[in-house]
mmCIF file of C-alpha atoms in Angstrom:
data_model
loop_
_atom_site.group_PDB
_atom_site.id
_atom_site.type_symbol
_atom_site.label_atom_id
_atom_site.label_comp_id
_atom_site.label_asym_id
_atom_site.label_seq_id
_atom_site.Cartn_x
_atom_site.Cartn_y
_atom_site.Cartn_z
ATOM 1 C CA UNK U 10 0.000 0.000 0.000
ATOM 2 C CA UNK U 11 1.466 3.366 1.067
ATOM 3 C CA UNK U 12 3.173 5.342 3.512
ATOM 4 C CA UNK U 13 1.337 8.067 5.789
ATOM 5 C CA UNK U 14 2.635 10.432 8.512
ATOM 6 C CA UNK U 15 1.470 10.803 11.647
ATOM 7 C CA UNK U 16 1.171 14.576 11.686
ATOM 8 C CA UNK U 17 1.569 15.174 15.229
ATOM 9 C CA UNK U 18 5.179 13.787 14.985
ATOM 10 C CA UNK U 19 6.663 15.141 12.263
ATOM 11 C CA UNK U 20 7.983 18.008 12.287
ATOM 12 C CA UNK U 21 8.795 19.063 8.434
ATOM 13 C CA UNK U 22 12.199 18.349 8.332
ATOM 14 C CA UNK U 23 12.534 16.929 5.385
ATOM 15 C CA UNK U 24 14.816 13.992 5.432
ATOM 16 C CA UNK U 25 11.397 11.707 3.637
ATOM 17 C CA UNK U 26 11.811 14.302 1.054
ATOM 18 C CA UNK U 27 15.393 13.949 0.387
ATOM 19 C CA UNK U 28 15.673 10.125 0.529
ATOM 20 C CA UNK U 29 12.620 8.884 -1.193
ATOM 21 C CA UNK U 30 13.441 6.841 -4.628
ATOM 22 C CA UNK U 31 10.166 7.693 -5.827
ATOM 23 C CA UNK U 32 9.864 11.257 -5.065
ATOM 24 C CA UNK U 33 6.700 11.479 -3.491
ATOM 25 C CA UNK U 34 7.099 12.387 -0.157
ATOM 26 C CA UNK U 35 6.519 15.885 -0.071
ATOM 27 C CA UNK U 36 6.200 18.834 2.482
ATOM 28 C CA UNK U 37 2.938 20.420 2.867
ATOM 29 C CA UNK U 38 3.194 24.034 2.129
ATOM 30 C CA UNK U 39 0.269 25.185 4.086
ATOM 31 C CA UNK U 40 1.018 22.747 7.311
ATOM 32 C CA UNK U 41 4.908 22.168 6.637
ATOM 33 C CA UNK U 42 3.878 18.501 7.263
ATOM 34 C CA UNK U 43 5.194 15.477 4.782
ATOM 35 C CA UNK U 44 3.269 13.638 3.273
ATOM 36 C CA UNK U 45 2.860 11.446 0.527
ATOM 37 C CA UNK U 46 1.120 12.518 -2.811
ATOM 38 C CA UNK U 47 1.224 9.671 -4.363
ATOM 39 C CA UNK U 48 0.392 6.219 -2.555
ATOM 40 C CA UNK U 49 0.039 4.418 -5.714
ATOM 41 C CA UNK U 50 3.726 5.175 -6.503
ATOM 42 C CA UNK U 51 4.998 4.162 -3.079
ATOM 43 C CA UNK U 52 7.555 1.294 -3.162
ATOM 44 C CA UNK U 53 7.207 0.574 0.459
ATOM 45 C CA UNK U 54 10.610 0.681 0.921
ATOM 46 C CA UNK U 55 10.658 2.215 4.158
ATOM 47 C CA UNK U 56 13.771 4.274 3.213
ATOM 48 C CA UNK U 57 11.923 7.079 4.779
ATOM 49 C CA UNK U 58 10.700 5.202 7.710
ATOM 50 C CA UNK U 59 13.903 4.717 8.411
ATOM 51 C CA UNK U 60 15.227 8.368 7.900
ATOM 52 C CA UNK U 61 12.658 9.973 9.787
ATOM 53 C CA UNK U 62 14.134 11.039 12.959
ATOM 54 C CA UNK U 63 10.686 11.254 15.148
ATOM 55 C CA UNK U 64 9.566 7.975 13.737
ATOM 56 C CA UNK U 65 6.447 10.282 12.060
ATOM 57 C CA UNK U 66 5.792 7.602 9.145
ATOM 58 C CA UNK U 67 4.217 4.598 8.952
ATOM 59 C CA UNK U 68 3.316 1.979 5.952
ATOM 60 C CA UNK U 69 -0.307 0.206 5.443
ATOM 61 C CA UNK U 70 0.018 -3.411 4.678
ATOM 62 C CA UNK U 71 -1.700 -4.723 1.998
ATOM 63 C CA UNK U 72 -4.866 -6.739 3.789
ATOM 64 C CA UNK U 73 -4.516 -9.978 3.218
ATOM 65 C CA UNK U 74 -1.346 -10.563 4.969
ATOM 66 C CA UNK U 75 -1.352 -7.501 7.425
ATOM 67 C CA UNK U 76 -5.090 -7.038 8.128
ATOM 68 C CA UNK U 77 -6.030 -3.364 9.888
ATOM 69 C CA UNK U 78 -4.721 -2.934 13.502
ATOM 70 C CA UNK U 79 -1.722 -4.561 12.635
ATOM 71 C CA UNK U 80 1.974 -2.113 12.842
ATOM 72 C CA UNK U 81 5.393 -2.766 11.488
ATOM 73 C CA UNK U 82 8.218 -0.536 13.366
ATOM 74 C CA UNK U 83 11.480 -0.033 12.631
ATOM 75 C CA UNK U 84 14.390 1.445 14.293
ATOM 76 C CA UNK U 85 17.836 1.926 12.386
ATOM 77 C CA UNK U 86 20.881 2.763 14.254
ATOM 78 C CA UNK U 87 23.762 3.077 12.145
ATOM 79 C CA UNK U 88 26.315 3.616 15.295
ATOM 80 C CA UNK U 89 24.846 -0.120 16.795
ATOM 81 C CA UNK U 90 25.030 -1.102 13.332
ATOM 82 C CA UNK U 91 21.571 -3.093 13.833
ATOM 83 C CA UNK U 92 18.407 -3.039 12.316
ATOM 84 C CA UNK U 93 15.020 -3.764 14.614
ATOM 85 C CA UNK U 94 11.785 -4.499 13.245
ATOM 86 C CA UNK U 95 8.681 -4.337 16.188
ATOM 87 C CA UNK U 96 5.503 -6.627 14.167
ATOM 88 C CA UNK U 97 2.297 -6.189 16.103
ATOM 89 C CA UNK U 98 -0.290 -8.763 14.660
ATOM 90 C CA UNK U 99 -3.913 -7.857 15.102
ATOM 91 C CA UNK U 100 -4.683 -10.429 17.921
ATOM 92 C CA UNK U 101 -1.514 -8.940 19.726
ATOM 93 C CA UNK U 102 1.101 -10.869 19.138
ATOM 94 C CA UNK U 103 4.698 -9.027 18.669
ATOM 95 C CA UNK U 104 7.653 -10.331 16.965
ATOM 96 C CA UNK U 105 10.370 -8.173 17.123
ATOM 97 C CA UNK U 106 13.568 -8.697 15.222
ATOM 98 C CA UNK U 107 17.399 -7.725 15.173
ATOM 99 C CA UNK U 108 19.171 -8.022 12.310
ATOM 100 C CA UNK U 109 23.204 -6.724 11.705
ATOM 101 C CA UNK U 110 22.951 -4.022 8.960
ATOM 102 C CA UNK U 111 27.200 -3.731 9.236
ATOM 103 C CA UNK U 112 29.899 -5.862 10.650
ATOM 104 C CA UNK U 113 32.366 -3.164 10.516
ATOM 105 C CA UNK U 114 32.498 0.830 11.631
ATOM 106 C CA UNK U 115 30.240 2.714 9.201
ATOM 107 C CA UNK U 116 32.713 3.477 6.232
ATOM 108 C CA UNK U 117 35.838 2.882 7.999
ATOM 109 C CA UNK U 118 36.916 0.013 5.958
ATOM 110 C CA UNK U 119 36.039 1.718 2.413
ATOM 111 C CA UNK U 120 39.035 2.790 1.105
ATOM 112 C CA UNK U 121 39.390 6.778 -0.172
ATOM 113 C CA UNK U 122 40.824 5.881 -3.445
ATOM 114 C CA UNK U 123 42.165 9.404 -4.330
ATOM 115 C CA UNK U 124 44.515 8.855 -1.510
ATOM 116 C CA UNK U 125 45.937 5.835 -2.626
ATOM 117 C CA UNK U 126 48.664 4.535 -4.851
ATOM 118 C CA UNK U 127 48.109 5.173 -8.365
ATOM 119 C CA UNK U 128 47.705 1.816 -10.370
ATOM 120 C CA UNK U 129 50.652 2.105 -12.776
ATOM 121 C CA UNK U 130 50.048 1.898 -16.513
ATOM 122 C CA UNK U 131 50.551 -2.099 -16.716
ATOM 123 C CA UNK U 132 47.615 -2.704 -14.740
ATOM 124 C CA UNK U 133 45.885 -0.519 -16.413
ATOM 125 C CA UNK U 134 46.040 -2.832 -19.461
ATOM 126 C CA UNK U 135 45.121 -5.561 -17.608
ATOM 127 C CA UNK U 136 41.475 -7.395 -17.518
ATOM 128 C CA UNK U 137 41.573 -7.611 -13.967
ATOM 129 C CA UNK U 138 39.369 -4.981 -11.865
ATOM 130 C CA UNK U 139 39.950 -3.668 -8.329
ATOM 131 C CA UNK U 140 41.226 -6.132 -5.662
ATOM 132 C CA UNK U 141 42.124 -8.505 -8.488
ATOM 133 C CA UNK U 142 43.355 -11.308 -8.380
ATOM 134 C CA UNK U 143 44.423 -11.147 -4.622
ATOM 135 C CA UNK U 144 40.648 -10.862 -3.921
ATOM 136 C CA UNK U 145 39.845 -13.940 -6.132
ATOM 137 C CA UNK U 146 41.155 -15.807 -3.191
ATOM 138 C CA UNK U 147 42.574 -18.280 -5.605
ATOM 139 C CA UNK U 148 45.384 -19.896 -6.898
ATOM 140 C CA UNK U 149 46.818 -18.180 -10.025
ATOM 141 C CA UNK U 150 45.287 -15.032 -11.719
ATOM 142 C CA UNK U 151 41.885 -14.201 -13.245
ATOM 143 C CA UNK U 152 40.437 -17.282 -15.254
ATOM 144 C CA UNK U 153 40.576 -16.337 -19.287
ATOM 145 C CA UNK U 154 37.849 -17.501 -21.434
ATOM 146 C CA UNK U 155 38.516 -20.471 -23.243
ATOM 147 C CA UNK U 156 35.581 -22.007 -25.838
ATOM 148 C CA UNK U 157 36.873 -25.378 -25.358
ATOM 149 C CA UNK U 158 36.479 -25.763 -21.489
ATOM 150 C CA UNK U 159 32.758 -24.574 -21.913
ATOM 151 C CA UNK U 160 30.293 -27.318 -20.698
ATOM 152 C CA UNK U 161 27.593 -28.382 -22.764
ATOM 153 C CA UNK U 162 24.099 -30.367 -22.065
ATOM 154 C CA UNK U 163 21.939 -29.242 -18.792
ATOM 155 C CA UNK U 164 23.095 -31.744 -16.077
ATOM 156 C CA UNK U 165 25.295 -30.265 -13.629
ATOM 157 C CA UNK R 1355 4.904 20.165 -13.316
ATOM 158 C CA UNK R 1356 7.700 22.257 -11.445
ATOM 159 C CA UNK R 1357 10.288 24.041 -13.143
ATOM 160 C CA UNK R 1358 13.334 22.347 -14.793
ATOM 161 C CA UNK R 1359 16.339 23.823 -14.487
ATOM 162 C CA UNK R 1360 19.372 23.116 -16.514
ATOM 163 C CA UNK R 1361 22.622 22.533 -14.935
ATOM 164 C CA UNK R 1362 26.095 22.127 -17.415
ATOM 165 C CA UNK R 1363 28.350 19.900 -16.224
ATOM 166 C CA UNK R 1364 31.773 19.120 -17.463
ATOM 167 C CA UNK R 1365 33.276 15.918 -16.490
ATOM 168 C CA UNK R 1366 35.501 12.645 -17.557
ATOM 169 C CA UNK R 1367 33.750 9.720 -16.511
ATOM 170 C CA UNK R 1368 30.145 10.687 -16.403
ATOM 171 C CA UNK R 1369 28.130 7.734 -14.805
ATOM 172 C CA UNK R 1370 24.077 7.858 -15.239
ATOM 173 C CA UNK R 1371 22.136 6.251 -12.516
ATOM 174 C CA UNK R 1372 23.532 5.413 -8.825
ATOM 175 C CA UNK R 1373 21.895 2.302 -8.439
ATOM 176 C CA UNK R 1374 24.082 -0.480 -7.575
ATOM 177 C CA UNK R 1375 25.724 -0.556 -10.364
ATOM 178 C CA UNK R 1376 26.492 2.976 -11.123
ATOM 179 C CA UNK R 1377 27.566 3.149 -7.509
ATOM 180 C CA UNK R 1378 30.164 0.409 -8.262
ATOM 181 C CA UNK R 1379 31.394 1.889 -11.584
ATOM 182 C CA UNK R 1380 31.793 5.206 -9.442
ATOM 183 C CA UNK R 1381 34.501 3.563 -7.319
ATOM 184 C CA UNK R 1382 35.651 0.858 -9.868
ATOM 185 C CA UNK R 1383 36.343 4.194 -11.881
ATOM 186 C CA UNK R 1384 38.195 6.071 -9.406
ATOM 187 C CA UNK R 1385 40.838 3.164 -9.428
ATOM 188 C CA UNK R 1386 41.474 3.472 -12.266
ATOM 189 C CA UNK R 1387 41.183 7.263 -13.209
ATOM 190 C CA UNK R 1388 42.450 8.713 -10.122
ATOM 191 C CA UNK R 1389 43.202 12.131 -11.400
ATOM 192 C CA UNK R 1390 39.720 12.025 -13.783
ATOM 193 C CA UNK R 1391 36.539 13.808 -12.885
ATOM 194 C CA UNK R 1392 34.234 11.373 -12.308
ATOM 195 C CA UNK R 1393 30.491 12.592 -11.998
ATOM 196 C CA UNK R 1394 27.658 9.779 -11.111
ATOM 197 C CA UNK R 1395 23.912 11.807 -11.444
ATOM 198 C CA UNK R 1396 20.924 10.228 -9.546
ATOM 199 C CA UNK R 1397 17.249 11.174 -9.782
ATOM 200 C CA UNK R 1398 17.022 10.193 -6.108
ATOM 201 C CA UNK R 1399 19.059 9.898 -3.563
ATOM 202 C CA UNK R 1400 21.990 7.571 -4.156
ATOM 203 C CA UNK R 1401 21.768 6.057 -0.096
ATOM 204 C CA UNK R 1402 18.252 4.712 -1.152
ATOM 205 C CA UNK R 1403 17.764 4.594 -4.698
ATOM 206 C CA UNK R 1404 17.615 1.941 -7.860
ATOM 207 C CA UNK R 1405 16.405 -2.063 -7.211
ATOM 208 C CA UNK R 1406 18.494 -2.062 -3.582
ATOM 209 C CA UNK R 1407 16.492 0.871 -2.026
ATOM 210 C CA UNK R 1408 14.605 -1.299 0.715
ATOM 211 C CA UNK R 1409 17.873 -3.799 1.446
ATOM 212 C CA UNK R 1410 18.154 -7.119 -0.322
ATOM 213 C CA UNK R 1411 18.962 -10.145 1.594
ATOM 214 C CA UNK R 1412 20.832 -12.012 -1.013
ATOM 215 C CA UNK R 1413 23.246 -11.971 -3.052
ATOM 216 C CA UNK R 1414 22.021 -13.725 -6.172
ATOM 217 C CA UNK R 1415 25.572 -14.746 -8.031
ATOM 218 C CA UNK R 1416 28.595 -15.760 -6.309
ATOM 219 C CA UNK R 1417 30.748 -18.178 -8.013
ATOM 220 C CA UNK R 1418 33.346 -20.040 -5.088
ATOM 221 C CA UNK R 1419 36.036 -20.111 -7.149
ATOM 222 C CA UNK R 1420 37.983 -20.408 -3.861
ATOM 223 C CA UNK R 1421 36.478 -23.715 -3.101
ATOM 224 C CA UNK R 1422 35.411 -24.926 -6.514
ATOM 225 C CA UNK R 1423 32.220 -24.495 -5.963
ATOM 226 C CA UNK R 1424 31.092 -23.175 -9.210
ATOM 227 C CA UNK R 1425 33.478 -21.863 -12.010
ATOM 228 C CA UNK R 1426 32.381 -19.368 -14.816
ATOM 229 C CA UNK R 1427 32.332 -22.048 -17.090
ATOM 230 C CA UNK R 1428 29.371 -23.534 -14.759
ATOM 231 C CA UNK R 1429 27.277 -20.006 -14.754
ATOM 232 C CA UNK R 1430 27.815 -19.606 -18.714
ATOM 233 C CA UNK R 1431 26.108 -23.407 -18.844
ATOM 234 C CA UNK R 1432 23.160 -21.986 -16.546
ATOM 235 C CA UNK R 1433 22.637 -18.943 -18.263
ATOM 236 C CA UNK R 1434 22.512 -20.518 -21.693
ATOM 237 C CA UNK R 1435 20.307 -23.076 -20.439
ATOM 238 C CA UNK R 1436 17.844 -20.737 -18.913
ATOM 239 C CA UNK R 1437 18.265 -18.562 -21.401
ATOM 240 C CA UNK R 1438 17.279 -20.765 -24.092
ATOM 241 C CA UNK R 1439 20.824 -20.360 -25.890
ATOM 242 C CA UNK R 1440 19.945 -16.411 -26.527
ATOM 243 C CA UNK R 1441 23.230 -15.243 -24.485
ATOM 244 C CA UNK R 1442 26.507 -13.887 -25.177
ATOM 245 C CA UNK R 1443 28.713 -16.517 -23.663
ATOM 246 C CA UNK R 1444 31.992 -14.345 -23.304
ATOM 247 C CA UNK R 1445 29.942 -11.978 -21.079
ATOM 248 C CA UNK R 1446 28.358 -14.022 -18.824
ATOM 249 C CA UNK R 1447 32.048 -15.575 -17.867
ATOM 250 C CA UNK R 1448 33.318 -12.017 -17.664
ATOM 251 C CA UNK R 1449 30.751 -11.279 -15.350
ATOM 252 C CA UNK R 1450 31.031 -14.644 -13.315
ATOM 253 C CA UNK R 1451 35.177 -14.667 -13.490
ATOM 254 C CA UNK R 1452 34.564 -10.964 -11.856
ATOM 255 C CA UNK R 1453 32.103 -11.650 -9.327
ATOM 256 C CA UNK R 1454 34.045 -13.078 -6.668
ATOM 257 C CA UNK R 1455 36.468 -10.106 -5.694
ATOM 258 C CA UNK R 1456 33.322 -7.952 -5.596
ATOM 259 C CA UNK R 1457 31.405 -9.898 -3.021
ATOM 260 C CA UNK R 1458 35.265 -10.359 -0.838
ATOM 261 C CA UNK R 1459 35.539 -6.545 -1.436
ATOM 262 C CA UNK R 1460 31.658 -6.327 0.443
ATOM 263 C CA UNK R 1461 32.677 -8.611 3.402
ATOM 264 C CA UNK R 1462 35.643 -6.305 3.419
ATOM 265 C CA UNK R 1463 33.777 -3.507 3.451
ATOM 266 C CA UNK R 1464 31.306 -4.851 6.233
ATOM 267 C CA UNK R 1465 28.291 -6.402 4.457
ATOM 268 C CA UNK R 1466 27.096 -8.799 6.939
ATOM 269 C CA UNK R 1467 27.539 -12.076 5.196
ATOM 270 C CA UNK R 1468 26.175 -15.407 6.737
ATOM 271 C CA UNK R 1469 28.966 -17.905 7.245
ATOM 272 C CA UNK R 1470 29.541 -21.510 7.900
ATOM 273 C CA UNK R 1471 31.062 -21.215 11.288
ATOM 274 C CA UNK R 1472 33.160 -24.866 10.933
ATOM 275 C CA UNK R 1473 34.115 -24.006 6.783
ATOM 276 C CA UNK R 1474 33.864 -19.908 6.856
ATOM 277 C CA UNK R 1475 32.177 -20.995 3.864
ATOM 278 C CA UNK R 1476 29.193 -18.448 2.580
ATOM 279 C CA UNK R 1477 25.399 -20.312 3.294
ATOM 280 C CA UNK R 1478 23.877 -20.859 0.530
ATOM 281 C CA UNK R 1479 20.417 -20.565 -0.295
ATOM 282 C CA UNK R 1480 20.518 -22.152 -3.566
ATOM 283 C CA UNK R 1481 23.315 -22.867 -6.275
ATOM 284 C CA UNK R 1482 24.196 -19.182 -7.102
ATOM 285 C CA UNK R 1483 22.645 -17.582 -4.198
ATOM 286 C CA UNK R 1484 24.321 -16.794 -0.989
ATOM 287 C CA UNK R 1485 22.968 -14.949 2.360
ATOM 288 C CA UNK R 1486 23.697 -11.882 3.607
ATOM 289 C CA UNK R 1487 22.252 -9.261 6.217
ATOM 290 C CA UNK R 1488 21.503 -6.889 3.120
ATOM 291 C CA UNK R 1489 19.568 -3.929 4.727
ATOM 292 C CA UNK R 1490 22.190 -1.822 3.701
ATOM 293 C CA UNK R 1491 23.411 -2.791 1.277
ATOM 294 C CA UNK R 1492 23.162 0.061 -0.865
ATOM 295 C CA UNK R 1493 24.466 2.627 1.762
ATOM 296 C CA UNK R 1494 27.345 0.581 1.945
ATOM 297 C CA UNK R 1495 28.488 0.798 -1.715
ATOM 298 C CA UNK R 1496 27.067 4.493 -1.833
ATOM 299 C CA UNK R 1497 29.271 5.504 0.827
ATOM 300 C CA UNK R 1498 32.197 3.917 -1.293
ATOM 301 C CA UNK R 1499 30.851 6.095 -4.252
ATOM 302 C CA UNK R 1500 30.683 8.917 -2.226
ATOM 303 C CA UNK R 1501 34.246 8.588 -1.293
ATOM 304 C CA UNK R 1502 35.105 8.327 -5.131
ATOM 305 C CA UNK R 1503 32.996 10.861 -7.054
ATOM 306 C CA UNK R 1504 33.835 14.419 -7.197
ATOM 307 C CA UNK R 1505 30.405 14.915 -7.608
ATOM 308 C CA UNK R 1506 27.012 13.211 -7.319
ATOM 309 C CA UNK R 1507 23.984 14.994 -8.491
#
């Protein structure tokens, strides 16, 4: 279905706005409250459940597998590096859930290529990409094509 | 309809759509080009945009070269198959010979991978598949972009 705000939460800030893929979470200009203009494009991605700060939006599930009086909460923490979804079920019963969304510091392992060795002009040429072929993990370098090794018939 | 503005500009590498894989051509192309001025332009944006916006909990190709689990030779059999023979062969083992060092670079980078605890083997969900902790996914390999790109629009 769609997202919705709870307008007594949000506060206009805009961070729905900014990260929505399908641009339709808008600010209202006459009550500088998001909302969304059009449900019928809404992913239900819940990018901008996630973004929203004062945990102002909420999605409507489709009815036949999340009747009304059902929620679905979620709570991103980047710093934890965790992910927590609260499912209320119409008769009450919760699940909640805890997945990792990062194993490592947020970015810390990313390299900032501008600050690194430039690849010289051999590997340039070269059909290997980034990390190759250390981060093959195998013996030898990059496989090469070869016609005659191709395996034919279904059967694995 | 609101207005359009045009904005000119000038730029090397010029990389249309951050999705996941103009993301990853963002940083694959700042290895290479380090003194080039890459640009990568995004309707949306790039934390939460393209196929990988919500998180996605697999990742649907990984070959296990590393413990001959599948070789490219093996995926260009299952795409041709699947395909119904309408494939370019040499692409499909580009892509598979490739694959590897991308998903090594992501459990580098901190993807959450699911492991084998006794093998450190990836799980598995199906031949190609394996299973990850994708929610983000994309935020991952946009903050890599981020890091590469002069600019992202």
């Amino acid at each position: 279905m769609s997202t919705f705000v709870y307008m007594t939460r949000c506060d206009g800030c805009g961070h729905c706005v900014d990260i929505c893929p399908s641009d339709i979470m808008h600010i209202d200009e006459t009550i500088r409250r998001a909302k969304n203009i059009e449900p019928n494009f809404c992913w239900e991605c819940y990018s901008c459940v996630k973004a929203c700060p004062n945990h102002a939006i909420d999605v409507r599930g489709y009815a036949d597998f999340a009747p009304m009086g059902h929620s679905v909460r979620v709570r991103r923490e980047e710093e934890k590096g965790t992910i927590s979804w609260r499912i209320k079920f119409r008769n009450g019963t919760e699940k909640n859930f805890v997945s990792p969304i990062t194993t490592k510091p947020w970015g810390k392992f990313i390299p900032k290529l501008s600050e690194e060795d430039k690849p010289n002009q051999g590997e340039i040429t070269t059909q290997r990409l980034y990390t190759e072929p250390n981060g093959l993990n195998i013996d030898g370098d990059l496989p090469t094509i070869n016609k005659n090794t191709f395996k034919k018939g279904v059967y694995y | 309809m609101a207005k359009i503005k045009t904005h000119v500009e000038e730029s090397d590498v010029l990389i249309i759509g951050g999705g996941m894989a103009g993301t990853g051509a963002t940083f694959e192309a700042r290895h290479w080009g380090r003194d080039l001025k890459i640009v990568c332009v995004e309707k949306a944006n790039i934390d939460r945009s393209g196929a990988v916006a919500q998180g996605l909990y697999a990742i649907n190709c990984y070959m296990g070269m590393q413990w001959n689990e599948n070789q490219p030779e093996d995926h260009v059999r299952y795409a041709r198959n699947d395909l119904m023979g309408m494939v370019r062969e040499d692409l499909g083992y580009d892509m598979a010979r490739h694959v590897d060092s991308t998903v090594h670079m992501f459990d580098e980078w901190g993807l959450p991978m699911m492991k084998n605890e006794k093998t450190g083997r990836y799980l598995r969900e199906g031949k190609w598949q394996i299973m990850i902790h994708g929610e983000s996914y994309k935020p991952i390999v946009a903050e890599a972009a981020k890091k590469s790109a002069d600019k992202i629009f």
